Amino acid sequence: MKIAIGCDHIVTPIKDEVVKFLTNKGHQVIDCGTYDRVRTHYAVYGFEVARQVVSKQADLGVCICGTGVGISNSAQKTKGARVCLTRDVASAVAARKYYDANIIAMGGRISGQGLIEEIINAFITTEYNGSNKDLLDKVNNKIKNDNYDICMFDGEIEKWHQGGYCEGEKQETIPLPKTWNK
């Protein structure tokens, strides 16, 4: 299985361990970043995971930030992304089985490494059972916008480089996801 994963700077070490965990289980991992502890904007990486999944470059996606709330909200805004923010195995299984979720999000400051790995394993090994299809179709038909443009965060990234998010203190360069071809 091909799995896209992304995180913000707060949980990069956790993401790196999840990449190892998934690779050791035989999965191909698309690491969408971030790749270090330099302060970043979680929305960039949540979007990139969603973009990989909805474009069928990845089968499923994993998003991790401090609480999971921010990165799940950014990923969820992409047409075709069905994101589940969870802190337990039962919710992850239900999200896949009954609602065909294709991205799971977690908080690295909320859930420990072992639990995160258990949640991901349960999520990726559960199959959608076909129920709720009519409801899912109705929800999908309400979504009118196409996927975000890949350059949608260019202005935010430039603002970050100019020090716009830290009271005038200039930030280091934000590494863009390796999957972006500009």
Tab-separated table of N, CA and C in Angstrom:
chain	number	residue	atom	x	y	z
A	1	MET	N	0.848	-1.179	0.000
A	1	MET	CA	0.000	0.000	0.000
A	1	MET	C	0.888	1.235	0.000
A	2	LYS	N	0.439	2.280	-0.690
A	2	LYS	CA	1.166	3.536	-0.748
A	2	LYS	C	0.472	4.521	0.193
A	3	ILE	N	1.225	5.072	1.140
A	3	ILE	CA	0.659	5.941	2.170
A	3	ILE	C	1.403	7.274	2.189
A	4	ALA	N	0.657	8.368	2.082
A	4	ALA	CA	1.228	9.709	2.198
A	4	ALA	C	1.175	10.120	3.664
A	5	ILE	N	2.231	10.783	4.131
A	5	ILE	CA	2.272	11.235	5.518
A	5	ILE	C	2.835	12.646	5.570
A	6	GLY	N	2.257	13.461	6.456
A	6	GLY	CA	2.733	14.818	6.632
A	6	GLY	C	2.538	15.273	8.064
A	7	CYS	N	3.339	16.271	8.448
A	7	CYS	CA	3.274	16.779	9.823
A	7	CYS	C	3.772	18.210	9.868
A	8	ASP	N	3.591	18.834	11.023
A	8	ASP	CA	4.219	20.130	11.235
A	8	ASP	C	5.498	19.929	12.049
A	9	HIS	N	6.193	21.012	12.325
A	9	HIS	CA	7.491	20.955	13.001
A	9	HIS	C	7.418	20.399	14.423
A	10	ILE	N	6.255	20.471	15.035
A	10	ILE	CA	6.120	20.048	16.424
A	10	ILE	C	6.329	18.552	16.580
A	11	VAL	N	5.948	17.787	15.571
A	11	VAL	CA	5.939	16.320	15.703
A	11	VAL	C	6.805	15.604	14.663
A	12	THR	N	7.775	16.287	14.080
A	12	THR	CA	8.621	15.650	13.067
A	12	THR	C	9.254	14.351	13.563
A	13	PRO	N	9.790	14.275	14.774
A	13	PRO	CA	10.377	13.001	15.222
A	13	PRO	C	9.347	11.866	15.281
A	14	ILE	N	8.113	12.185	15.643
A	14	ILE	CA	7.052	11.170	15.675
A	14	ILE	C	6.754	10.703	14.251
A	15	LYS	N	6.624	11.656	13.331
A	15	LYS	CA	6.374	11.311	11.925
A	15	LYS	C	7.489	10.429	11.384
A	16	ASP	N	8.731	10.760	11.703
A	16	ASP	CA	9.861	9.966	11.218
A	16	ASP	C	9.786	8.522	11.722
A	17	GLU	N	9.353	8.343	12.957
A	17	GLU	CA	9.191	6.988	13.504
A	17	GLU	C	8.027	6.258	12.826
A	18	VAL	N	6.958	6.973	12.513
A	18	VAL	CA	5.826	6.369	11.810
A	18	VAL	C	6.258	5.933	10.408
A	19	VAL	N	7.076	6.741	9.744
A	19	VAL	CA	7.592	6.366	8.424
A	19	VAL	C	8.353	5.044	8.525
A	20	LYS	N	9.204	4.916	9.530
A	20	LYS	CA	9.946	3.657	9.739
A	20	LYS	C	8.983	2.501	10.006
A	21	PHE	N	7.999	2.739	10.857
A	21	PHE	CA	7.004	1.725	11.203
A	21	PHE	C	6.291	1.223	9.945
A	22	LEU	N	5.832	2.141	9.115
A	22	LEU	CA	5.108	1.762	7.903
A	22	LEU	C	6.016	1.076	6.891
A	23	THR	N	7.221	1.581	6.740
A	23	THR	CA	8.181	0.976	5.815
A	23	THR	C	8.518	-0.444	6.252
A	24	ASN	N	8.710	-0.643	7.556
A	24	ASN	CA	9.011	-1.979	8.080
A	24	ASN	C	7.859	-2.951	7.876
A	25	LYS	N	6.656	-2.432	7.737
A	25	LYS	CA	5.484	-3.277	7.465
A	25	LYS	C	5.305	-3.526	5.958
A	26	GLY	N	6.212	-2.993	5.153
A	26	GLY	CA	6.191	-3.237	3.719
A	26	GLY	C	5.437	-2.214	2.893
A	27	HIS	N	5.036	-1.106	3.499
A	27	HIS	CA	4.302	-0.073	2.767
A	27	HIS	C	5.275	0.901	2.115
A	28	GLN	N	4.856	1.465	0.991
A	28	GLN	CA	5.600	2.544	0.360
A	28	GLN	C	5.093	3.843	0.967
A	29	VAL	N	5.989	4.701	1.423
A	29	VAL	CA	5.606	5.936	2.100
A	29	VAL	C	6.016	7.138	1.266
A	30	ILE	N	5.073	8.044	1.069
A	30	ILE	CA	5.347	9.334	0.449
A	30	ILE	C	5.433	10.338	1.593
A	31	ASP	N	6.640	10.754	1.923
A	31	ASP	CA	6.858	11.688	3.028
A	31	ASP	C	6.693	13.109	2.506
A	32	CYS	N	5.576	13.732	2.858
A	32	CYS	CA	5.246	15.074	2.382
A	32	CYS	C	5.844	16.178	3.249
A	33	GLY	N	6.594	15.803	4.282
A	33	GLY	CA	7.211	16.808	5.133
A	33	GLY	C	6.343	17.120	6.345
A	34	THR	N	6.824	17.955	7.153
A	34	THR	CA	8.066	18.664	7.107
A	34	THR	C	9.187	17.713	7.526
A	35	TYR	N	10.417	18.161	7.384
A	35	TYR	CA	11.547	17.260	7.556
A	35	TYR	C	12.459	17.636	8.721
A	36	ASP	N	12.117	18.676	9.437
A	36	ASP	CA	12.958	19.093	10.563
A	36	ASP	C	12.087	19.792	11.609
A	37	ARG	N	12.723	20.449	12.562
A	37	ARG	CA	11.997	21.116	13.643
A	37	ARG	C	11.861	22.624	13.434
A	38	VAL	N	12.192	23.105	12.229
A	38	VAL	CA	12.037	24.527	11.923
A	38	VAL	C	10.541	24.836	11.833
A	39	ARG	N	10.135	25.902	12.482
A	39	ARG	CA	8.714	26.235	12.559
A	39	ARG	C	8.092	26.304	11.172
A	40	THR	N	6.939	25.662	11.035
A	40	THR	CA	6.237	25.605	9.754
A	40	THR	C	4.757	25.903	9.953
A	41	HIS	N	4.043	25.856	8.872
A	41	HIS	CA	2.600	26.081	8.861
A	41	HIS	C	1.952	24.734	8.533
A	42	TYR	N	1.271	24.120	9.484
A	42	TYR	CA	0.720	22.774	9.324
A	42	TYR	C	-0.169	22.616	8.096
A	43	ALA	N	-0.855	23.696	7.706
A	43	ALA	CA	-1.800	23.608	6.592
A	43	ALA	C	-1.124	23.174	5.298
A	44	VAL	N	0.112	23.581	5.086
A	44	VAL	CA	0.845	23.210	3.880
A	44	VAL	C	0.961	21.691	3.784
A	45	TYR	N	1.264	21.047	4.877
A	45	TYR	CA	1.531	19.607	4.875
A	45	TYR	C	0.239	18.784	4.923
A	46	GLY	N	-0.780	19.301	5.582
A	46	GLY	CA	-2.078	18.633	5.550
A	46	GLY	C	-2.647	18.643	4.147
A	47	PHE	N	-2.539	19.788	3.476
A	47	PHE	CA	-2.987	19.886	2.097
A	47	PHE	C	-2.227	18.922	1.201
A	48	GLU	N	-0.922	18.845	1.358
A	48	GLU	CA	-0.126	17.992	0.474
A	48	GLU	C	-0.485	16.520	0.658
A	49	VAL	N	-0.727	16.074	1.875
A	49	VAL	CA	-1.165	14.691	2.089
A	49	VAL	C	-2.496	14.469	1.371
A	50	ALA	N	-3.429	15.385	1.545
A	50	ALA	CA	-4.739	15.251	0.896
A	50	ALA	C	-4.596	15.252	-0.618
A	51	ARG	N	-3.738	16.101	-1.138
A	51	ARG	CA	-3.522	16.170	-2.583
A	51	ARG	C	-2.993	14.831	-3.112
A	52	GLN	N	-2.082	14.228	-2.381
A	52	GLN	CA	-1.528	12.932	-2.792
A	52	GLN	C	-2.612	11.854	-2.815
A	53	VAL	N	-3.495	11.885	-1.823
A	53	VAL	CA	-4.552	10.870	-1.726
A	53	VAL	C	-5.616	11.077	-2.794
A	54	VAL	N	-6.135	12.287	-2.931
A	54	VAL	CA	-7.234	12.496	-3.881
A	54	VAL	C	-6.768	12.395	-5.333
A	55	SER	N	-5.491	12.599	-5.587
A	55	SER	CA	-4.967	12.444	-6.947
A	55	SER	C	-4.552	11.000	-7.224
A	56	LYS	N	-4.777	10.136	-6.242
A	56	LYS	CA	-4.485	8.693	-6.364
A	56	LYS	C	-2.986	8.386	-6.433
A	57	GLN	N	-2.160	9.340	-6.005
A	57	GLN	CA	-0.727	9.059	-5.879
A	57	GLN	C	-0.469	8.200	-4.650
A	58	ALA	N	-1.385	8.275	-3.683
A	58	ALA	CA	-1.316	7.465	-2.457
A	58	ALA	C	-2.683	6.835	-2.229
A	59	ASP	N	-2.683	5.659	-1.607
A	59	ASP	CA	-3.939	4.976	-1.287
A	59	ASP	C	-4.634	5.612	-0.090
A	60	LEU	N	-3.852	5.937	0.918
A	60	LEU	CA	-4.367	6.523	2.162
A	60	LEU	C	-3.384	7.570	2.650
A	61	GLY	N	-3.833	8.392	3.609
A	61	GLY	CA	-2.966	9.421	4.157
A	61	GLY	C	-2.971	9.453	5.666
A	62	VAL	N	-1.870	9.970	6.219
A	62	VAL	CA	-1.699	10.146	7.659
A	62	VAL	C	-1.219	11.573	7.896
A	63	CYS	N	-1.906	12.305	8.772
A	63	CYS	CA	-1.530	13.668	9.143
A	63	CYS	C	-1.318	13.729	10.655
A	64	ILE	N	-0.250	14.401	11.067
A	64	ILE	CA	0.040	14.530	12.497
A	64	ILE	C	0.489	15.963	12.774
A	65	CYS	N	-0.111	16.570	13.779
A	65	CYS	CA	0.390	17.844	14.302
A	65	CYS	C	0.295	17.755	15.823
A	66	GLY	N	0.420	18.849	16.514
A	66	GLY	CA	0.405	18.797	17.974
A	66	GLY	C	-0.854	18.169	18.540
A	67	THR	N	-2.020	18.664	18.105
A	67	THR	CA	-3.294	18.116	18.577
A	67	THR	C	-4.007	17.307	17.503
A	68	GLY	N	-3.618	17.490	16.265
A	68	GLY	CA	-4.301	16.853	15.139
A	68	GLY	C	-5.407	17.720	14.574
A	69	VAL	N	-5.824	18.731	15.304
A	69	VAL	CA	-6.959	19.557	14.898
A	69	VAL	C	-6.619	20.412	13.675
A	70	GLY	N	-5.539	21.150	13.722
A	70	GLY	CA	-5.194	22.048	12.622
A	70	GLY	C	-4.930	21.318	11.324
A	71	ILE	N	-4.113	20.296	11.384
A	71	ILE	CA	-3.732	19.591	10.159
A	71	ILE	C	-4.912	18.810	9.584
A	72	SER	N	-5.793	18.299	10.442
A	72	SER	CA	-6.976	17.597	9.920
A	72	SER	C	-7.916	18.576	9.232
A	73	ASN	N	-8.067	19.769	9.795
A	73	ASN	CA	-8.929	20.773	9.169
A	73	ASN	C	-8.389	21.213	7.818
A	74	SER	N	-7.083	21.370	7.701
A	74	SER	CA	-6.532	21.784	6.404
A	74	SER	C	-6.671	20.673	5.374
A	75	ALA	N	-6.422	19.435	5.758
A	75	ALA	CA	-6.558	18.314	4.820
A	75	ALA	C	-8.009	18.143	4.393
A	76	GLN	N	-8.931	18.343	5.304
A	76	GLN	CA	-10.356	18.135	5.045
A	76	GLN	C	-10.907	19.094	3.995
A	77	LYS	N	-10.263	20.206	3.785
A	77	LYS	CA	-10.766	21.208	2.844
A	77	LYS	C	-10.562	20.800	1.385
A	78	THR	N	-9.860	19.743	1.126
A	78	THR	CA	-9.577	19.298	-0.231
A	78	THR	C	-10.696	18.397	-0.729
A	79	LYS	N	-11.245	18.722	-1.890
A	79	LYS	CA	-12.323	17.928	-2.471
A	79	LYS	C	-11.858	16.475	-2.622
A	80	GLY	N	-12.651	15.570	-2.072
A	80	GLY	CA	-12.334	14.144	-2.150
A	80	GLY	C	-11.632	13.601	-0.920
A	81	ALA	N	-11.170	14.480	-0.038
A	81	ALA	CA	-10.522	14.035	1.199
A	81	ALA	C	-11.594	13.775	2.250
A	82	ARG	N	-11.510	12.620	2.866
A	82	ARG	CA	-12.419	12.258	3.956
A	82	ARG	C	-11.534	11.965	5.166
A	83	VAL	N	-11.405	12.965	6.020
A	83	VAL	CA	-10.420	12.942	7.101
A	83	VAL	C	-11.078	12.612	8.432
A	84	CYS	N	-10.441	11.749	9.189
A	84	CYS	CA	-10.896	11.400	10.526
A	84	CYS	C	-9.831	11.810	11.532
A	85	LEU	N	-10.173	12.718	12.427
A	85	LEU	CA	-9.313	13.053	13.555
A	85	LEU	C	-9.665	12.088	14.665
A	86	THR	N	-8.702	11.329	15.120
A	86	THR	CA	-8.998	10.336	16.144
A	86	THR	C	-7.872	10.209	17.160
A	87	ARG	N	-8.260	9.696	18.314
A	87	ARG	CA	-7.302	9.422	19.386
A	87	ARG	C	-7.444	7.983	19.882
A	88	ASP	N	-8.218	7.176	19.107
A	88	ASP	CA	-8.425	5.794	19.535
A	88	ASP	C	-8.613	4.881	18.331
A	89	VAL	N	-8.370	3.611	18.537
A	89	VAL	CA	-8.449	2.605	17.484
A	89	VAL	C	-9.880	2.423	16.994
A	90	ALA	N	-10.849	2.398	17.894
A	90	ALA	CA	-12.243	2.159	17.510
A	90	ALA	C	-12.746	3.215	16.526
A	91	SER	N	-12.415	4.473	16.745
A	91	SER	CA	-12.833	5.542	15.829
A	91	SER	C	-12.157	5.404	14.474
A	92	ALA	N	-10.901	5.011	14.474
A	92	ALA	CA	-10.176	4.823	13.215
A	92	ALA	C	-10.804	3.703	12.387
A	93	VAL	N	-11.147	2.615	13.044
A	93	VAL	CA	-11.783	1.481	12.352
A	93	VAL	C	-13.144	1.905	11.816
A	94	ALA	N	-13.948	2.568	12.627
A	94	ALA	CA	-15.278	3.006	12.196
A	94	ALA	C	-15.181	3.983	11.024
A	95	ALA	N	-14.214	4.874	11.070
A	95	ALA	CA	-14.050	5.861	9.996
A	95	ALA	C	-13.783	5.179	8.660
A	96	ARG	N	-12.943	4.158	8.654
A	96	ARG	CA	-12.654	3.421	7.405
A	96	ARG	C	-13.829	2.538	7.014
A	97	LYS	N	-14.327	1.762	7.966
A	97	LYS	CA	-15.321	0.726	7.682
A	97	LYS	C	-16.662	1.298	7.230
A	98	TYR	N	-17.141	2.329	7.903
A	98	TYR	CA	-18.485	2.844	7.650
A	98	TYR	C	-18.538	4.133	6.839
A	99	TYR	N	-17.438	4.904	6.823
A	99	TYR	CA	-17.467	6.217	6.190
A	99	TYR	C	-16.399	6.393	5.121
A	100	ASP	N	-15.671	5.331	4.808
A	100	ASP	CA	-14.672	5.341	3.743
A	100	ASP	C	-13.658	6.472	3.904
A	101	ALA	N	-13.258	6.760	5.137
A	101	ALA	CA	-12.231	7.778	5.375
A	101	ALA	C	-10.961	7.367	4.636
A	102	ASN	N	-10.279	8.350	4.057
A	102	ASN	CA	-9.050	8.038	3.332
A	102	ASN	C	-7.817	8.711	3.937
A	103	ILE	N	-8.032	9.508	4.969
A	103	ILE	CA	-6.928	10.152	5.686
A	103	ILE	C	-7.237	10.112	7.171
A	104	ILE	N	-6.230	9.785	7.946
A	104	ILE	CA	-6.385	9.796	9.402
A	104	ILE	C	-5.463	10.867	9.972
A	105	ALA	N	-5.938	11.554	10.994
A	105	ALA	CA	-5.147	12.607	11.629
A	105	ALA	C	-5.092	12.347	13.128
A	106	MET	N	-3.941	12.673	13.697
A	106	MET	CA	-3.736	12.477	15.128
A	106	MET	C	-2.885	13.602	15.702
A	107	GLY	N	-2.943	13.733	17.008
A	107	GLY	CA	-2.127	14.710	17.710
A	107	GLY	C	-0.960	14.037	18.391
A	108	GLY	N	0.234	14.395	17.987
A	108	GLY	CA	1.438	13.817	18.573
A	108	GLY	C	1.657	14.221	20.018
A	109	ARG	N	1.089	15.355	20.428
A	109	ARG	CA	1.182	15.769	21.829
A	109	ARG	C	0.059	15.167	22.667
A	110	ILE	N	-0.898	14.550	22.000
A	110	ILE	CA	-2.049	13.970	22.680
A	110	ILE	C	-1.884	12.459	22.831
A	111	SER	N	-1.476	11.820	21.761
A	111	SER	CA	-1.332	10.358	21.739
A	111	SER	C	0.144	9.992	21.643
A	112	GLY	N	0.534	8.952	22.318
A	112	GLY	CA	1.919	8.500	22.290
A	112	GLY	C	2.243	7.733	21.019
A	113	GLN	N	3.528	7.518	20.791
A	113	GLN	CA	4.009	6.846	19.584
A	113	GLN	C	3.358	5.475	19.393
A	114	GLY	N	3.314	4.681	20.442
A	114	GLY	CA	2.736	3.339	20.330
A	114	GLY	C	1.271	3.369	19.947
A	115	LEU	N	0.502	4.249	20.565
A	115	LEU	CA	-0.917	4.361	20.243
A	115	LEU	C	-1.108	4.873	18.817
A	116	ILE	N	-0.325	5.843	18.413
A	116	ILE	CA	-0.409	6.359	17.046
A	116	ILE	C	-0.181	5.234	16.044
A	117	GLU	N	0.808	4.409	16.287
A	117	GLU	CA	1.083	3.295	15.380
A	117	GLU	C	-0.058	2.280	15.379
A	118	GLU	N	-0.649	2.006	16.540
A	118	GLU	CA	-1.808	1.090	16.609
A	118	GLU	C	-2.998	1.660	15.831
A	119	ILE	N	-3.249	2.950	15.981
A	119	ILE	CA	-4.355	3.599	15.279
A	119	ILE	C	-4.138	3.516	13.772
A	120	ILE	N	-2.941	3.849	13.330
A	120	ILE	CA	-2.641	3.810	11.896
A	120	ILE	C	-2.779	2.388	11.361
A	121	ASN	N	-2.246	1.425	12.074
A	121	ASN	CA	-2.331	0.037	11.619
A	121	ASN	C	-3.787	-0.408	11.485
A	122	ALA	N	-4.608	-0.069	12.474
A	122	ALA	CA	-6.031	-0.431	12.409
A	122	ALA	C	-6.703	0.254	11.230
A	123	PHE	N	-6.378	1.511	11.003
A	123	PHE	CA	-6.969	2.281	9.917
A	123	PHE	C	-6.623	1.690	8.552
A	124	ILE	N	-5.351	1.415	8.323
A	124	ILE	CA	-4.933	0.962	6.992
A	124	ILE	C	-5.277	-0.496	6.716
A	125	THR	N	-5.578	-1.270	7.745
A	125	THR	CA	-5.948	-2.674	7.529
A	125	THR	C	-7.456	-2.893	7.510
A	126	THR	N	-8.226	-1.837	7.717
A	126	THR	CA	-9.691	-1.934	7.690
A	126	THR	C	-10.191	-1.556	6.300
A	127	GLU	N	-11.136	-2.319	5.793
A	127	GLU	CA	-11.735	-2.062	4.485
A	127	GLU	C	-13.090	-1.383	4.664
A	128	TYR	N	-13.416	-0.505	3.736
A	128	TYR	CA	-14.733	0.120	3.692
A	128	TYR	C	-15.751	-0.963	3.331
A	129	ASN	N	-16.852	-1.035	4.071
A	129	ASN	CA	-17.834	-2.105	3.848
A	129	ASN	C	-18.970	-1.703	2.907
A	130	GLY	N	-18.925	-0.511	2.360
A	130	GLY	CA	-19.940	-0.092	1.399
A	130	GLY	C	-21.174	0.548	2.004
A	131	SER	N	-21.294	0.522	3.321
A	131	SER	CA	-22.471	1.130	3.947
A	131	SER	C	-22.372	2.654	3.885
A	132	ASN	N	-23.501	3.293	4.061
A	132	ASN	CA	-23.587	4.756	4.052
A	132	ASN	C	-23.222	5.361	2.706
A	133	LYS	N	-23.224	4.570	1.648
A	133	LYS	CA	-22.832	5.082	0.337
A	133	LYS	C	-23.726	6.232	-0.114
A	134	ASP	N	-25.025	6.108	0.076
A	134	ASP	CA	-25.944	7.185	-0.335
A	134	ASP	C	-25.630	8.482	0.393
A	135	LEU	N	-25.386	8.380	1.697
A	135	LEU	CA	-25.046	9.564	2.477
A	135	LEU	C	-23.717	10.158	2.015
A	136	LEU	N	-22.722	9.317	1.807
A	136	LEU	CA	-21.420	9.798	1.348
A	136	LEU	C	-21.535	10.471	-0.017
A	137	ASP	N	-22.346	9.896	-0.910
A	137	ASP	CA	-22.555	10.510	-2.227
A	137	ASP	C	-23.196	11.885	-2.091
A	138	LYS	N	-24.158	12.019	-1.200
A	138	LYS	CA	-24.809	13.317	-0.980
A	138	LYS	C	-23.800	14.349	-0.483
A	139	VAL	N	-22.973	13.952	0.468
A	139	VAL	CA	-21.954	14.862	0.996
A	139	VAL	C	-20.990	15.246	-0.114
A	140	ASN	N	-20.512	14.261	-0.869
A	140	ASN	CA	-19.558	14.547	-1.947
A	140	ASN	C	-20.166	15.448	-3.010
A	141	ASN	N	-21.439	15.305	-3.294
A	141	ASN	CA	-22.091	16.144	-4.300
A	141	ASN	C	-22.278	17.582	-3.826
A	142	LYS	N	-22.228	17.826	-2.538
A	142	LYS	CA	-22.345	19.181	-2.000
A	142	LYS	C	-21.046	19.959	-2.167
A	143	ILE	N	-19.958	19.252	-2.342
A	143	ILE	CA	-18.654	19.897	-2.480
A	143	ILE	C	-18.521	20.385	-3.912
A	144	LYS	N	-18.392	21.686	-4.088
A	144	LYS	CA	-18.401	22.265	-5.423
A	144	LYS	C	-17.022	22.695	-5.917
A	145	ASN	N	-16.071	22.929	-5.041
A	145	ASN	CA	-14.761	23.420	-5.450
A	145	ASN	C	-13.837	22.279	-5.842
A	146	ASP	N	-13.007	22.539	-6.823
A	146	ASP	CA	-11.978	21.572	-7.188
A	146	ASP	C	-10.873	21.621	-6.144
A	147	ASN	N	-9.919	20.724	-6.284
A	147	ASN	CA	-8.797	20.682	-5.335
A	147	ASN	C	-8.044	22.005	-5.348
A	148	TYR	N	-7.422	22.301	-4.243
A	148	TYR	CA	-6.642	23.523	-4.131
A	148	TYR	C	-5.517	23.540	-5.161
A	149	ASP	N	-5.188	24.739	-5.566
A	149	ASP	CA	-4.050	24.942	-6.448
A	149	ASP	C	-2.778	24.690	-5.655
A	150	ILE	N	-1.809	24.051	-6.272
A	150	ILE	CA	-0.574	23.702	-5.570
A	150	ILE	C	0.170	24.933	-5.057
A	151	CYS	N	-0.051	26.069	-5.656
A	151	CYS	CA	0.641	27.295	-5.247
A	151	CYS	C	-0.154	28.109	-4.229
A	152	MET	N	-1.223	27.544	-3.706
A	152	MET	CA	-2.112	28.313	-2.850
A	152	MET	C	-1.441	28.857	-1.592
A	153	PHE	N	-0.375	28.240	-1.139
A	153	PHE	CA	0.282	28.694	0.082
A	153	PHE	C	1.525	29.536	-0.189
A	154	ASP	N	1.785	29.843	-1.435
A	154	ASP	CA	2.983	30.616	-1.753
A	154	ASP	C	3.019	31.942	-0.991
A	155	GLY	N	1.892	32.635	-0.925
A	155	GLY	CA	1.844	33.905	-0.200
A	155	GLY	C	2.103	33.732	1.289
A	156	GLU	N	1.544	32.680	1.868
A	156	GLU	CA	1.767	32.395	3.289
A	156	GLU	C	3.234	32.063	3.552
A	157	ILE	N	3.813	31.278	2.677
A	157	ILE	CA	5.223	30.907	2.844
A	157	ILE	C	6.108	32.136	2.732
A	158	GLU	N	5.814	32.998	1.760
A	158	GLU	CA	6.589	34.223	1.609
A	158	GLU	C	6.441	35.107	2.843
A	159	LYS	N	5.223	35.212	3.364
A	159	LYS	CA	4.995	35.997	4.585
A	159	LYS	C	5.828	35.431	5.738
A	160	TRP	N	5.889	34.115	5.816
A	160	TRP	CA	6.679	33.464	6.858
A	160	TRP	C	8.151	33.827	6.721
A	161	HIS	N	8.643	33.781	5.490
A	161	HIS	CA	10.047	34.127	5.231
A	161	HIS	C	10.346	35.576	5.598
A	162	GLN	N	9.342	36.421	5.470
A	162	GLN	CA	9.510	37.838	5.801
A	162	GLN	C	9.336	38.109	7.294
A	163	GLY	N	9.075	37.069	8.086
A	163	GLY	CA	8.926	37.236	9.523
A	163	GLY	C	7.524	37.594	9.955
A	164	GLY	N	6.548	37.382	9.117
A	164	GLY	CA	5.182	37.800	9.381
A	164	GLY	C	4.444	37.039	10.455
A	165	TYR	N	4.993	35.955	10.946
A	165	TYR	CA	4.274	35.157	11.928
A	165	TYR	C	4.961	35.115	13.285
A	166	CYS	N	5.976	35.899	13.453
A	166	CYS	CA	6.683	35.807	14.746
A	166	CYS	C	7.141	37.174	15.220
A	167	GLU	N	6.248	38.115	15.127
A	167	GLU	CA	6.493	39.456	15.647
A	167	GLU	C	7.798	40.045	15.123
A	168	GLY	N	8.011	39.942	13.809
A	168	GLY	CA	9.156	40.577	13.186
A	168	GLY	C	10.419	39.749	13.131
A	169	GLU	N	10.467	38.630	13.809
A	169	GLU	CA	11.657	37.794	13.805
A	169	GLU	C	11.669	36.950	12.526
A	170	LYS	N	12.714	37.061	11.718
A	170	LYS	CA	12.775	36.334	10.448
A	170	LYS	C	12.910	34.834	10.704
A	171	GLN	N	12.124	34.050	9.943
A	171	GLN	CA	12.142	32.593	10.058
A	171	GLN	C	13.139	32.000	9.082
A	172	GLU	N	13.580	30.797	9.404
A	172	GLU	CA	14.405	30.059	8.462
A	172	GLU	C	13.523	29.623	7.297
A	173	THR	N	14.149	29.230	6.214
A	173	THR	CA	13.409	28.783	5.044
A	173	THR	C	12.574	27.557	5.385
A	174	ILE	N	11.335	27.559	4.923
A	174	ILE	CA	10.433	26.431	5.136
A	174	ILE	C	10.633	25.452	3.995
A	175	PRO	N	11.028	24.227	4.295
A	175	PRO	CA	11.186	23.265	3.195
A	175	PRO	C	9.815	22.849	2.665
A	176	LEU	N	9.631	22.986	1.360
A	176	LEU	CA	8.401	22.537	0.744
A	176	LEU	C	8.419	21.017	0.645
A	177	PRO	N	7.254	20.392	0.610
A	177	PRO	CA	7.222	18.948	0.445
A	177	PRO	C	7.999	18.501	-0.771
A	178	LYS	N	8.755	17.428	-0.631
A	178	LYS	CA	9.580	16.914	-1.720
A	178	LYS	C	8.752	16.488	-2.917
A	179	THR	N	7.471	16.282	-2.704
A	179	THR	CA	6.604	15.829	-3.785
A	179	THR	C	6.198	16.951	-4.711
A	180	TRP	N	6.431	18.214	-4.326
A	180	TRP	CA	6.002	19.350	-5.146
A	180	TRP	C	6.983	19.557	-6.277
A	181	ASN	N	6.473	19.641	-7.459
A	181	ASN	CA	7.291	19.911	-8.636
A	181	ASN	C	7.002	21.329	-9.099
A	182	LYS	N	7.886	22.228	-8.818
A	182	LYS	CA	7.683	23.629	-9.241
A	182	LYS	C	8.622	23.960	-10.348
